[in-house]
Each structure stands twice: as C-alpha cells, then as structure tokens.
PDB file of C-alpha atoms in Angstrom:
ATOM      1  CA  MET A   1       0.055  -0.094   0.097  1.00  0.00           C
ATOM      2  CA  SER A   2       1.382   3.415  -0.891  1.00  0.00           C
ATOM      3  CA  ALA A   3       2.162   6.187   1.370  1.00  0.00           C
ATOM      4  CA  TRP A   4      -0.218   8.221  -0.374  1.00  0.00           C
ATOM      5  CA  PHE A   5      -2.957   5.755   0.710  1.00  0.00           C
ATOM      6  CA  SER A   6      -1.852   5.243   4.082  1.00  0.00           C
ATOM      7  CA  LYS A   7      -2.270   8.831   4.901  1.00  0.00           C
ATOM      8  CA  LEU A   8      -6.145   9.067   4.108  1.00  0.00           C
ATOM      9  CA  SER A   9      -7.963   9.566   6.923  1.00  0.00           C
ATOM     10  CA  CYS A  10     -11.304   8.132   4.934  1.00  0.00           C
ATOM     11  CA  LEU A  11      -9.783   5.207   3.574  1.00  0.00           C
ATOM     12  CA  ASN A  12     -10.504   2.371   6.321  1.00  0.00           C
ATOM     13  CA  LEU A  13      -8.417  -0.615   5.158  1.00  0.00           C
ATOM     14  CA  THR A  14      -9.894  -2.990   7.721  1.00  0.00           C
ATOM     15  CA  SER A  15     -13.647  -1.929   7.343  1.00  0.00           C
ATOM     16  CA  LYS A  16     -16.115  -4.629   6.019  1.00  0.00           C
ATOM     17  CA  VAL A  17     -18.989  -3.588   3.657  1.00  0.00           C
ATOM     18  CA  SER A  18     -22.421  -4.273   5.317  1.00  0.00           C
ATOM     19  CA  ARG A  19     -24.888  -6.208   2.991  1.00  0.00           C
ATOM     20  CA  PRO A  20     -28.660  -6.196   3.563  1.00  0.00           C
ATOM     21  CA  THR A  21     -30.785  -8.921   3.273  1.00  0.00           C
ATOM     22  CA  GLN A  22     -31.641  -9.347  -0.656  1.00  0.00           C
ATOM     23  CA  ARG A  23     -35.385  -9.269  -1.580  1.00  0.00           C
ATOM     24  CA  ALA A  24     -35.583  -9.741  -5.198  1.00  0.00           C
ATOM     25  CA  GLY A  25     -38.022  -7.365  -7.108  1.00  0.00           C
ATOM     26  CA  SER A  26     -38.586  -5.314  -3.884  1.00  0.00           C
ATOM     27  CA  SER A  27     -38.489  -1.589  -3.936  1.00  0.00           C
ATOM     28  CA  GLU A  28     -37.218  -1.550  -0.159  1.00  0.00           C
ATOM     29  CA  THR A  29     -34.210  -3.115   1.469  1.00  0.00           C
ATOM     30  CA  SER A  30     -34.393  -5.258   4.449  1.00  0.00           C
ATOM     31  CA  SER A  31     -33.631  -3.427   7.756  1.00  0.00           C
ATOM     32  CA  ASP A  32     -30.877  -6.089   8.657  1.00  0.00           C
ATOM     33  CA  THR A  33     -27.461  -4.024   7.915  1.00  0.00           C
ATOM     34  CA  SER A  34     -25.320  -5.895  10.110  1.00  0.00           C
ATOM     35  CA  PRO A  35     -21.691  -6.078   8.858  1.00  0.00           C
ATOM     36  CA  LYS A  36     -21.182  -9.094   6.449  1.00  0.00           C
ATOM     37  CA  ALA A  37     -17.465 -10.440   5.778  1.00  0.00           C
ATOM     38  CA  VAL A  38     -16.395 -10.113   2.239  1.00  0.00           C
ATOM     39  CA  SER A  39     -13.939 -12.343   0.570  1.00  0.00           C
ATOM     40  CA  THR A  40     -10.610 -11.313   1.359  1.00  0.00           C
ATOM     41  CA  SER A  41      -9.156 -11.928  -2.301  1.00  0.00           C
ATOM     42  CA  THR A  42      -7.786  -9.228  -3.966  1.00  0.00           C
ATOM     43  CA  VAL A  43      -8.254  -9.049  -7.585  1.00  0.00           C
ATOM     44  CA  LYS A  44      -5.186  -8.985  -9.454  1.00  0.00           C
ATOM     45  CA  PRO A  45      -5.143  -6.463 -12.227  1.00  0.00           C
ATOM     46  CA  LYS A  46      -5.148  -7.472 -16.013  1.00  0.00           C
ATOM     47  CA  THR A  47      -1.930  -6.929 -17.581  1.00  0.00           C
ATOM     48  CA  THR A  48      -3.135  -5.991 -20.992  1.00  0.00           C
ATOM     49  CA  ASP A  49      -5.984  -3.937 -22.271  1.00  0.00           C
ATOM     50  CA  LYS A  50      -7.421  -6.742 -24.764  1.00  0.00           C
ATOM     51  CA  ASP A  51     -11.293  -6.893 -23.040  1.00  0.00           C
ATOM     52  CA  SER A  52     -14.856  -6.992 -24.356  1.00  0.00           C
ATOM     53  CA  TYR A  53     -14.776  -3.050 -24.787  1.00  0.00           C
ATOM     54  CA  SER A  54     -16.741  -2.412 -27.941  1.00  0.00           C
ATOM     55  CA  LEU A  55     -15.133   1.318 -28.748  1.00  0.00           C
ATOM     56  CA  SER A  56     -11.639   2.431 -29.315  1.00  0.00           C
ATOM     57  CA  ARG A  57      -8.829   3.279 -26.995  1.00  0.00           C
ATOM     58  CA  THR A  58      -7.071   5.404 -29.792  1.00  0.00           C
ATOM     59  CA  TYR A  59      -6.820   9.094 -29.533  1.00  0.00           C
ATOM     60  CA  GLN A  60      -9.998   9.437 -31.377  1.00  0.00           C
ATOM     61  CA  GLY A  61     -11.635   7.367 -28.667  1.00  0.00           C
ATOM     62  CA  SER A  62     -10.144   9.636 -25.785  1.00  0.00           C
ATOM     63  CA  SER A  63     -11.295  12.589 -27.832  1.00  0.00           C
ATOM     64  CA  ARG A  64     -14.769  11.365 -27.872  1.00  0.00           C
ATOM     65  CA  LEU A  65     -14.638  10.547 -24.149  1.00  0.00           C
ATOM     66  CA  ASN A  66     -13.781  14.230 -23.255  1.00  0.00           C
ATOM     67  CA  LEU A  67     -16.321  15.664 -25.518  1.00  0.00           C
ATOM     68  CA  GLN A  68     -18.963  13.385 -23.738  1.00  0.00           C
ATOM     69  CA  TYR A  69     -17.726  14.635 -20.617  1.00  0.00           C
ATOM     70  CA  PHE A  70     -18.451  18.542 -21.760  1.00  0.00           C
ATOM     71  CA  LEU A  71     -21.542  17.578 -23.203  1.00  0.00           C
ATOM     72  CA  TRP A  72     -22.803  16.070 -20.353  1.00  0.00           C
ATOM     73  CA  ASN A  73     -21.597  19.049 -17.866  1.00  0.00           C
ATOM     74  CA  HIS A  74     -23.158  21.131 -20.418  1.00  0.00           C
ATOM     75  CA  THR A  75     -26.575  19.481 -20.274  1.00  0.00           C
ATOM     76  CA  LEU A  76     -26.538  18.743 -16.616  1.00  0.00           C
ATOM     77  CA  GLY A  77     -24.982  21.475 -15.247  1.00  0.00           C
ATOM     78  CA  PHE A  78     -23.343  19.466 -12.482  1.00  0.00           C
ATOM     79  CA  ASP A  79     -20.797  16.842 -12.156  1.00  0.00           C
ATOM     80  CA  LEU A  80     -22.427  15.671  -8.915  1.00  0.00           C
ATOM     81  CA  HIS A  81     -26.265  15.388  -8.555  1.00  0.00           C
ATOM     82  CA  PRO A  82     -27.161  18.192  -6.032  1.00  0.00           C
ATOM     83  CA  SER A  83     -28.949  15.168  -3.694  1.00  0.00           C
ATOM     84  CA  VAL A  84     -25.351  13.673  -3.590  1.00  0.00           C
ATOM     85  CA  HIS A  85     -24.119  14.633  -0.014  1.00  0.00           C
ATOM     86  CA  ILE A  86     -20.653  14.673   0.426  1.00  0.00           C
ATOM     87  CA  PRO A  87     -19.449  14.726   4.295  1.00  0.00           C
ATOM     88  CA  SER A  88     -18.037  17.578   5.504  1.00  0.00           C
ATOM     89  CA  GLY A  89     -13.821  17.134   5.809  1.00  0.00           C
ATOM     90  CA  THR A  90     -11.889  14.873   3.742  1.00  0.00           C
ATOM     91  CA  SER A  91     -13.824  12.450   1.711  1.00  0.00           C
ATOM     92  CA  CYS A  92     -12.888   9.583  -0.572  1.00  0.00           C
ATOM     93  CA  ILE A  93     -14.601   9.488  -4.184  1.00  0.00           C
ATOM     94  CA  ALA A  94     -14.535   7.275  -6.676  1.00  0.00           C
ATOM     95  CA  ASP A  95     -14.927   7.092 -10.456  1.00  0.00           C
ATOM     96  CA  VAL A  96     -15.536   3.739 -11.884  1.00  0.00           C
ATOM     97  CA  ALA A  97     -15.090   3.004 -15.735  1.00  0.00           C
ATOM     98  CA  THR A  98     -13.214   6.386 -15.439  1.00  0.00           C
ATOM     99  CA  GLY A  99     -11.804   6.068 -19.093  1.00  0.00           C
ATOM    100  CA  THR A 100      -9.816   9.193 -19.382  1.00  0.00           C
ATOM    101  CA  GLY A 101     -10.134  10.060 -16.052  1.00  0.00           C
ATOM    102  CA  ILE A 102     -11.821  13.607 -17.103  1.00  0.00           C
ATOM    103  CA  TRP A 103     -14.692  13.326 -14.620  1.00  0.00           C
ATOM    104  CA  LEU A 104     -12.565  12.778 -11.943  1.00  0.00           C
ATOM    105  CA  VAL A 105      -9.936  15.538 -12.781  1.00  0.00           C
ATOM    106  CA  ALA A 106     -12.589  18.087 -12.820  1.00  0.00           C
ATOM    107  CA  LEU A 107     -14.270  17.425 -10.196  1.00  0.00           C
ATOM    108  CA  SER A 108     -10.938  17.571  -8.132  1.00  0.00           C
ATOM    109  CA  GLU A 109     -10.519  20.969  -9.253  1.00  0.00           C
ATOM    110  CA  GLN A 110     -13.734  22.079  -8.019  1.00  0.00           C
ATOM    111  CA  ILE A 111     -13.294  20.653  -4.851  1.00  0.00           C
ATOM    112  CA  SER A 112      -9.528  19.927  -3.978  1.00  0.00           C
ATOM    113  CA  GLU A 113     -10.078  18.948  -0.308  1.00  0.00           C
ATOM    114  CA  HIS A 114     -11.373  15.501  -1.178  1.00  0.00           C
ATOM    115  CA  GLN A 115      -9.609  11.966  -2.242  1.00  0.00           C
ATOM    116  CA  TYR A 116     -10.245  10.607  -5.650  1.00  0.00           C
ATOM    117  CA  VAL A 117      -9.618   7.257  -7.444  1.00  0.00           C
ATOM    118  CA  GLY A 118     -10.436   6.405 -10.847  1.00  0.00           C
ATOM    119  CA  PHE A 119     -11.109   2.566 -11.520  1.00  0.00           C
ATOM    120  CA  ASP A 120     -10.969   1.101 -15.093  1.00  0.00           C
ATOM    121  CA  ILE A 121     -10.415  -2.277 -16.578  1.00  0.00           C
ATOM    122  CA  SER A 122      -7.748  -0.281 -18.828  1.00  0.00           C
ATOM    123  CA  LEU A 123      -5.852   2.680 -18.140  1.00  0.00           C
ATOM    124  CA  ALA A 124      -4.632   3.251 -21.293  1.00  0.00           C
ATOM    125  CA  GLN A 125      -6.676   6.677 -21.737  1.00  0.00           C
ATOM    126  CA  ALA A 126      -5.996   8.168 -18.572  1.00  0.00           C
ATOM    127  CA  PRO A 127      -3.430  10.833 -17.928  1.00  0.00           C
ATOM    128  CA  ASP A 128       0.261   9.690 -16.755  1.00  0.00           C
ATOM    129  CA  LYS A 129       0.558   9.241 -12.946  1.00  0.00           C
ATOM    130  CA  THR A 130       3.356  11.804 -12.670  1.00  0.00           C
ATOM    131  CA  ARG A 131       0.895  14.327 -14.010  1.00  0.00           C
ATOM    132  CA  LEU A 132      -1.966  13.722 -11.765  1.00  0.00           C
ATOM    133  CA  PRO A 133      -2.294  15.898  -8.499  1.00  0.00           C
ATOM    134  CA  ASP A 134      -1.547  14.106  -5.376  1.00  0.00           C
ATOM    135  CA  ASN A 135      -5.240  13.697  -4.294  1.00  0.00           C
ATOM    136  CA  ILE A 136      -6.063  11.411  -7.303  1.00  0.00           C
ATOM    137  CA  ARG A 137      -4.726   7.669  -7.732  1.00  0.00           C
ATOM    138  CA  MET A 138      -5.712   5.621 -10.826  1.00  0.00           C
ATOM    139  CA  VAL A 139      -6.462   1.756 -10.274  1.00  0.00           C
ATOM    140  CA  ARG A 140      -6.805  -0.947 -12.644  1.00  0.00           C
ATOM    141  CA  TRP A 141      -9.966  -2.800 -11.713  1.00  0.00           C
ATOM    142  CA  ASP A 142     -12.680  -4.980 -13.681  1.00  0.00           C
ATOM    143  CA  ILE A 143     -16.136  -4.391 -12.630  1.00  0.00           C
ATOM    144  CA  PHE A 144     -17.332  -7.606 -12.971  1.00  0.00           C
ATOM    145  CA  GLN A 145     -14.786  -8.914 -10.432  1.00  0.00           C
ATOM    146  CA  PRO A 146     -15.151  -7.936  -6.700  1.00  0.00           C
ATOM    147  CA  PRO A 147     -12.997  -4.893  -5.651  1.00  0.00           C
ATOM    148  CA  PRO A 148      -9.866  -5.573  -4.030  1.00  0.00           C
ATOM    149  CA  MET A 149     -10.421  -5.746  -0.215  1.00  0.00           C
ATOM    150  CA  ASP A 150      -8.202  -2.412   0.304  1.00  0.00           C
ATOM    151  CA  PHE A 151     -11.364  -0.494  -1.179  1.00  0.00           C
ATOM    152  CA  VAL A 152     -14.040  -2.310   0.077  1.00  0.00           C
ATOM    153  CA  GLY A 153     -16.295   0.261   2.298  1.00  0.00           C
ATOM    154  CA  SER A 154     -13.808   2.988   1.594  1.00  0.00           C
ATOM    155  CA  PHE A 155     -16.024   5.565  -0.432  1.00  0.00           C
ATOM    156  CA  ASP A 156     -18.256   8.390   0.267  1.00  0.00           C
ATOM    157  CA  VAL A 157     -19.460   8.724  -3.515  1.00  0.00           C
ATOM    158  CA  VAL A 158     -18.946   6.373  -6.095  1.00  0.00           C
ATOM    159  CA  HIS A 159     -19.638   7.666  -9.945  1.00  0.00           C
ATOM    160  CA  ILE A 160     -20.452   5.542 -13.021  1.00  0.00           C
ATOM    161  CA  ARG A 161     -21.282   6.351 -16.582  1.00  0.00           C
ATOM    162  CA  HIS A 162     -21.969   4.686 -19.764  1.00  0.00           C
ATOM    163  CA  MET A 163     -22.091   0.977 -19.103  1.00  0.00           C
ATOM    164  CA  HIS A 164     -24.735   0.244 -21.926  1.00  0.00           C
ATOM    165  CA  LEU A 165     -22.079  -1.334 -24.309  1.00  0.00           C
ATOM    166  CA  VAL A 166     -20.267  -2.925 -20.883  1.00  0.00           C
ATOM    167  CA  ILE A 167     -23.284  -4.902 -19.431  1.00  0.00           C
ATOM    168  CA  LYS A 168     -24.098  -8.116 -21.399  1.00  0.00           C
ATOM    169  CA  ASN A 169     -27.503  -9.638 -21.425  1.00  0.00           C
ATOM    170  CA  ASP A 170     -29.058  -7.408 -18.662  1.00  0.00           C
ATOM    171  CA  ASN A 171     -26.441  -8.905 -16.224  1.00  0.00           C
ATOM    172  CA  VAL A 172     -26.308  -5.853 -14.121  1.00  0.00           C
ATOM    173  CA  MET A 173     -26.417  -7.486 -10.793  1.00  0.00           C
ATOM    174  CA  PRO A 174     -22.610  -7.959 -10.376  1.00  0.00           C
ATOM    175  CA  VAL A 175     -21.876  -4.406 -11.266  1.00  0.00           C
ATOM    176  CA  VAL A 176     -24.481  -3.036  -8.653  1.00  0.00           C
ATOM    177  CA  GLU A 177     -22.878  -5.483  -5.664  1.00  0.00           C
ATOM    178  CA  ASN A 178     -19.696  -4.603  -6.533  1.00  0.00           C
ATOM    179  CA  LEU A 179     -20.509  -0.786  -6.608  1.00  0.00           C
ATOM    180  CA  ARG A 180     -22.172  -1.190  -3.257  1.00  0.00           C
ATOM    181  CA  ALA A 181     -19.013  -3.073  -1.932  1.00  0.00           C
ATOM    182  CA  LEU A 182     -17.113   0.143  -2.807  1.00  0.00           C
ATOM    183  CA  LEU A 183     -19.230   2.383  -0.440  1.00  0.00           C
ATOM    184  CA  LYS A 184     -19.334   3.118   3.429  1.00  0.00           C
ATOM    185  CA  PRO A 185     -22.690   3.005   4.611  1.00  0.00           C
ATOM    186  CA  ASN A 186     -24.838   6.194   3.969  1.00  0.00           C
ATOM    187  CA  GLY A 187     -22.329   6.499   0.680  1.00  0.00           C
ATOM    188  CA  TYR A 188     -23.839   7.647  -2.475  1.00  0.00           C
ATOM    189  CA  LEU A 189     -24.025   6.199  -5.797  1.00  0.00           C
ATOM    190  CA  GLN A 190     -24.492   8.313  -9.048  1.00  0.00           C
ATOM    191  CA  TRP A 191     -25.171   6.198 -12.382  1.00  0.00           C
ATOM    192  CA  ASP A 192     -25.464   8.192 -15.571  1.00  0.00           C
ATOM    193  CA  GLU A 193     -26.741   6.605 -18.880  1.00  0.00           C
ATOM    194  CA  VAL A 194     -28.389   7.527 -22.144  1.00  0.00           C
ATOM    195  CA  ASP A 195     -31.267   5.651 -22.993  1.00  0.00           C
ATOM    196  CA  PRO A 196     -31.133   4.249 -26.311  1.00  0.00           C
ATOM    197  CA  GLU A 197     -34.488   2.621 -26.274  1.00  0.00           C
ATOM    198  CA  ALA A 198     -36.198   6.192 -25.941  1.00  0.00           C
ATOM    199  CA  ASN A 199     -34.206   7.940 -28.670  1.00  0.00           C
ATOM    200  CA  TYR A 200     -35.848   9.840 -31.399  1.00  0.00           C
ATOM    201  CA  ILE A 201     -35.130  11.656 -34.330  1.00  0.00           C
ATOM    202  CA  ALA A 202     -35.662  15.632 -34.488  1.00  0.00           C
ATOM    203  CA  ARG A 203     -36.278  17.038 -37.697  1.00  0.00           C
ATOM    204  CA  THR A 204     -36.500  20.956 -38.343  1.00  0.00           C
ATOM    205  CA  ASP A 205     -39.063  20.097 -41.017  1.00  0.00           C
ATOM    206  CA  ALA A 206     -41.301  17.220 -39.968  1.00  0.00           C
ATOM    207  CA  ALA A 207     -41.732  16.201 -43.754  1.00  0.00           C
ATOM    208  CA  THR A 208     -37.853  15.358 -43.955  1.00  0.00           C
ATOM    209  CA  SER A 209     -37.234  12.012 -44.922  1.00  0.00           C
ATOM    210  CA  THR A 210     -34.561  10.362 -42.763  1.00  0.00           C
ATOM    211  CA  PRO A 211     -33.970   6.793 -44.182  1.00  0.00           C
ATOM    212  CA  ALA A 212     -30.413   6.596 -43.181  1.00  0.00           C
ATOM    213  CA  LEU A 213     -30.615   7.736 -39.449  1.00  0.00           C
ATOM    214  CA  ASP A 214     -33.495   5.613 -39.252  1.00  0.00           C
ATOM    215  CA  HIS A 215     -31.809   2.464 -40.406  1.00  0.00           C
ATOM    216  CA  LEU A 216     -28.566   3.394 -38.515  1.00  0.00           C
ATOM    217  CA  PHE A 217     -30.030   3.964 -35.013  1.00  0.00           C
ATOM    218  CA  ASN A 218     -33.227   1.822 -35.079  1.00  0.00           C
ATOM    219  CA  LYS A 219     -32.836  -1.207 -37.467  1.00  0.00           C
ATOM    220  CA  PHE A 220     -28.882  -1.435 -36.712  1.00  0.00           C
ATOM    221  CA  LYS A 221     -29.288  -2.651 -33.464  1.00  0.00           C
ATOM    222  CA  ILE A 222     -26.679  -3.703 -31.227  1.00  0.00           C
ATOM    223  CA  PRO A 223     -26.507  -7.755 -31.277  1.00  0.00           C
ATOM    224  CA  LYS A 224     -27.275  -9.418 -28.199  1.00  0.00           C
ATOM    225  CA  GLY A 225     -23.983 -10.590 -26.578  1.00  0.00           C
ATOM    226  CA  GLU A 226     -22.143  -7.879 -28.196  1.00  0.00           C
ATOM    227  CA  GLY A 227     -23.637  -4.900 -26.210  1.00  0.00           C
ATOM    228  CA  GLY A 228     -26.496  -6.739 -24.679  1.00  0.00           C
ATOM    229  CA  THR A 229     -29.799  -5.298 -23.949  1.00  0.00           C
ATOM    230  CA  ALA A 230     -30.907  -2.613 -21.721  1.00  0.00           C
ATOM    231  CA  ASN A 231     -34.001  -3.762 -19.959  1.00  0.00           C
ATOM    232  CA  TRP A 232     -31.739  -3.442 -16.779  1.00  0.00           C
ATOM    233  CA  LYS A 233     -32.158   0.249 -16.790  1.00  0.00           C
ATOM    234  CA  HIS A 234     -35.853   0.505 -16.575  1.00  0.00           C
ATOM    235  CA  GLN A 235     -35.333  -1.816 -13.436  1.00  0.00           C
ATOM    236  CA  LEU A 236     -32.251  -0.235 -11.589  1.00  0.00           C
ATOM    237  CA  PRO A 237     -33.903   1.512  -9.065  1.00  0.00           C
ATOM    238  CA  ALA A 238     -35.700  -1.527  -7.744  1.00  0.00           C
ATOM    239  CA  ILE A 239     -32.592  -3.631  -8.383  1.00  0.00           C
ATOM    240  CA  MET A 240     -30.519  -1.395  -6.302  1.00  0.00           C
ATOM    241  CA  ASN A 241     -33.153  -0.806  -3.522  1.00  0.00           C
ATOM    242  CA  ALA A 242     -33.293  -4.805  -3.286  1.00  0.00           C
ATOM    243  CA  HIS A 243     -29.261  -5.193  -3.106  1.00  0.00           C
ATOM    244  CA  GLY A 244     -27.696  -2.739  -0.629  1.00  0.00           C
ATOM    245  CA  PHE A 245     -29.307   0.732  -1.750  1.00  0.00           C
ATOM    246  CA  ALA A 246     -32.192   2.835  -0.414  1.00  0.00           C
ATOM    247  CA  ASP A 247     -33.912   5.766  -1.852  1.00  0.00           C
ATOM    248  CA  SER A 248     -33.009   4.908  -5.385  1.00  0.00           C
ATOM    249  CA  LYS A 249     -34.595   7.658  -7.539  1.00  0.00           C
ATOM    250  CA  LEU A 250     -34.270   8.344 -11.425  1.00  0.00           C
ATOM    251  CA  HIS A 251     -33.537  11.619 -12.835  1.00  0.00           C
ATOM    252  CA  SER A 252     -34.459  12.265 -16.421  1.00  0.00           C
ATOM    253  CA  TYR A 253     -32.690  14.948 -18.931  1.00  0.00           C
ATOM    254  CA  GLU A 254     -32.709  16.121 -22.448  1.00  0.00           C
ATOM    255  CA  PRO A 255     -30.215  18.000 -24.450  1.00  0.00           C
ATOM    256  CA  SER A 256     -31.324  21.546 -25.328  1.00  0.00           C
ATOM    257  CA  PRO A 257     -32.370  21.926 -29.035  1.00  0.00           C
ATOM    258  CA  SER A 258     -29.300  24.012 -29.664  1.00  0.00           C
ATOM    259  CA  SER A 259     -27.137  21.417 -28.550  1.00  0.00           C
ATOM    260  CA  TYR A 260     -28.766  18.737 -30.733  1.00  0.00           C
ATOM    261  CA  ARG A 261     -25.991  18.550 -33.326  1.00  0.00           C
ATOM    262  CA  PHE A 262     -23.439  18.441 -31.111  1.00  0.00           C
ATOM    263  CA  TRP A 263     -24.581  15.329 -29.357  1.00  0.00           C
ATOM    264  CA  HIS A 264     -25.491  13.814 -32.916  1.00  0.00           C
ATOM    265  CA  ASP A 265     -22.058  14.384 -34.005  1.00  0.00           C
ATOM    266  CA  LEU A 266     -20.570  12.287 -30.930  1.00  0.00           C
ATOM    267  CA  TYR A 267     -23.091   9.848 -31.231  1.00  0.00           C
ATOM    268  CA  MET A 268     -21.899   9.386 -35.369  1.00  0.00           C
ATOM    269  CA  GLN A 269     -18.362   8.827 -34.247  1.00  0.00           C
ATOM    270  CA  SER A 270     -19.273   6.225 -31.592  1.00  0.00           C
ATOM    271  CA  TRP A 271     -20.990   4.318 -34.250  1.00  0.00           C
ATOM    272  CA  GLU A 272     -18.060   4.595 -36.572  1.00  0.00           C
ATOM    273  CA  GLU A 273     -15.988   3.210 -33.696  1.00  0.00           C
ATOM    274  CA  PHE A 274     -18.505   0.492 -32.761  1.00  0.00           C
ATOM    275  CA  ILE A 275     -18.583  -0.647 -36.473  1.00  0.00           C
ATOM    276  CA  LYS A 276     -15.020  -0.885 -36.741  1.00  0.00           C
ATOM    277  CA  ARG A 277     -14.174  -2.519 -33.535  1.00  0.00           C
ATOM    278  CA  ALA A 278     -17.187  -4.689 -33.171  1.00  0.00           C
ATOM    279  CA  MET A 279     -18.993  -5.239 -36.330  1.00  0.00           C
ATOM    280  CA  GLY A 280     -16.451  -6.202 -38.792  1.00  0.00           C
ATOM    281  CA  GLY A 281     -15.312  -2.690 -40.251  1.00  0.00           C
ATOM    282  CA  LEU A 282     -16.807   0.390 -41.919  1.00  0.00           C
ATOM    283  CA  ASP A 283     -17.034  -0.865 -45.399  1.00  0.00           C
ATOM    284  CA  ALA A 284     -20.566  -2.018 -45.452  1.00  0.00           C
ATOM    285  CA  ALA A 285     -21.757   0.858 -43.567  1.00  0.00           C
ATOM    286  CA  GLU A 286     -19.896   3.743 -45.223  1.00  0.00           C
ATOM    287  CA  ASP A 287     -22.498   4.855 -47.624  1.00  0.00           C
ATOM    288  CA  LEU A 288     -25.148   4.867 -44.721  1.00  0.00           C
ATOM    289  CA  ILE A 289     -22.969   6.743 -42.343  1.00  0.00           C
ATOM    290  CA  ALA A 290     -22.359   9.465 -45.187  1.00  0.00           C
ATOM    291  CA  ALA A 291     -25.982   9.537 -46.095  1.00  0.00           C
ATOM    292  CA  ALA A 292     -26.949  10.087 -42.294  1.00  0.00           C
ATOM    293  CA  GLY A 293     -24.241  12.961 -42.358  1.00  0.00           C
ATOM    294  CA  ALA A 294     -26.194  14.676 -45.110  1.00  0.00           C
ATOM    295  CA  GLU A 295     -29.489  14.250 -43.234  1.00  0.00           C
ATOM    296  CA  ALA A 296     -28.046  15.899 -40.246  1.00  0.00           C
ATOM    297  CA  ARG A 297     -27.003  18.899 -42.468  1.00  0.00           C
ATOM    298  CA  SER A 298     -30.558  19.010 -43.438  1.00  0.00           C
ATOM    299  CA  GLY A 299     -31.443  19.570 -39.711  1.00  0.00           C
ATOM    300  CA  ALA A 300     -32.255  16.022 -38.694  1.00  0.00           C
ATOM    301  CA  VAL A 301     -30.569  14.622 -35.868  1.00  0.00           C
ATOM    302  CA  ILE A 302     -30.618  11.802 -33.306  1.00  0.00           C
ATOM    303  CA  VAL A 303     -31.803  12.546 -29.786  1.00  0.00           C
ATOM    304  CA  TYR A 304     -31.185  10.077 -26.779  1.00  0.00           C
ATOM    305  CA  PRO A 305     -32.655  11.110 -23.241  1.00  0.00           C
ATOM    306  CA  MET A 306     -30.285  11.119 -20.228  1.00  0.00           C
ATOM    307  CA  ARG A 307     -30.973   9.311 -17.133  1.00  0.00           C
ATOM    308  CA  VAL A 308     -29.047   9.829 -13.791  1.00  0.00           C
ATOM    309  CA  TRP A 309     -29.780   7.429 -10.802  1.00  0.00           C
ATOM    310  CA  VAL A 310     -28.961   8.428  -7.311  1.00  0.00           C
ATOM    311  CA  ALA A 311     -28.855   5.708  -4.383  1.00  0.00           C
ATOM    312  CA  ARG A 312     -27.864   5.591  -0.752  1.00  0.00           C
ATOM    313  CA  ALA A 313     -26.245   2.795   0.673  1.00  0.00           C
ATOM    314  CA  VAL A 314     -27.195   1.027   3.514  1.00  0.00           C
TER     315      VAL A 314
END
C-alpha cells in the first residue's frame, strides 16, 4: 500500500461492507444492516488492454470521451447531482469506468480537499500518474470482479457512467453488488446513462425523410451478446433498493435543441468506432454513415434522453 493511501483518514483498510438481506423485486431493503464478511481475495489487475470494450482506446476514442464529458456537464449543469451529500472534511470519491479520467480530474479541481480514485479495466486513456495531482490515483480493476479488499467500504461517493455497451444480456447484478461493496454505509452512488430505447429523430421539418438515420439508429441494433439489451435500466431503482441501497431515484434530462447537433455528431463518431471494432469494419456502412451525415446537415438529428440514478448505501 502506497504512502499516499496510508495517509487517507477516510480510507479504512480493515472495514467490511454491510450487505442487507436481498429481496429480489422489492422496492425496499431489509432493515438488517449488520456487517457481513467479504472475501479477502484481492483482484489481480489485468496486464493487457484486451477486453470486451466495444469502442476504441485510440486518441479518437479519448477525444470522444472528453467531448462526451463536456456535453454531459453542459446539459446537466453538474458533475455530482445536487442530492448527493458529501460529508464535511476529507472524503473519498471514486469514478468507476473512468476512461480518460476527465470527470475525476474536473471534480477534483472544483473540490480539491477530497481524495479521488479512478477505476477502469484499462488505464490506456488515463493521464500519466506523474501528471496527476497528489489527491488522485488511478487503479486497474474489472467491474465484473469483486473489488480489491483495500477499497471495500472505503468511499463516500461512487460515480459510474456509460455501461450500456459493457453490461451484456442484462447481467447488471454483479455491477450493482460491486459498486455497493466500494461504498461506506450512507455513501452515495450516482449512475449516468443515455437511454437508447427512448431515442428519437428530431427534424426541423416534419416532412424531412431520414432513411439513413432510421436505419442506423433503429434497425441497426447492437446484437445481443455484443452490447446486450438495456432492460436493466428500467429496473435499476428496484434492483438497487433490493441489493444494498435505499432511496434510489431516477432523474431524467434531455439536451437543449441548440445542442442537438453536438450530441448527434458525438453519437455518429461512437457508431463509427463500434462498427469498426465490433461489427467487422466500416466498408458495408460507409455509404449509410455518409447519408446520415447529409441528413444531419438538413436539420435531422438523433436525440437520446439522459438518465441519472442516485441511491444511498445502507
């Protein structure tokens, strides 16, 4: 354990997470919050960046993630939802699936007194550790494996964003359980996603035909097993309330019309990356993407509603 972490008053390395009795399908949690032992096996970090991530980790992919952060912040007006309570003094805040680490770095610049940890299965897009401030650390961790014991029950706030292409076949339970394991009792989880099932095409002229966008974003579905389905999003508050959380609430947002095109171009870049990496290359879709670009220049854009779940650990 590094000297940096040994100085953290908020990181209790011997703490054990309390797990309430599970009641599947319930919107409430059991009142049993007595401490339960957690496996003491420490997860060994992966040594390569080969995994099931469906987008790229090139500079284009990093640029997409950074633009995505700014668009989220512009649309929501916050990094942490106003209902997320951070205890006074020095707190520990985690960003899971941190990517480039931009959310974590930005928040640390706003609130410098806290300690921050970014987790990801790959740190290929994160800043070099020598360029990070002393209160930020990046850690390689696979969200589908139990967290290392050093981090169990250590965080006041855990943030996660964009797991849509990572959670396969609606198997969200390991993620919920592992995120809960990171949190102290009464710590907060904030989970951000776009909602592909609720997407729609906004047109400046209702009579505008958009066959390319219709095909690209509605018929060209992500195959089950590649990105999976997203039914879990509609059930997430109940799932969280039944597995270690309480007061789970969904907050919904939409971009302003003036920012539709910003988001649309981001989604087009994401689709290009996905087609190249997970669907065998761009050749078959190149004309389709070009046609979709022409439709956007005519005022037709794809819009995805945004969902933010906030829950409190019990």
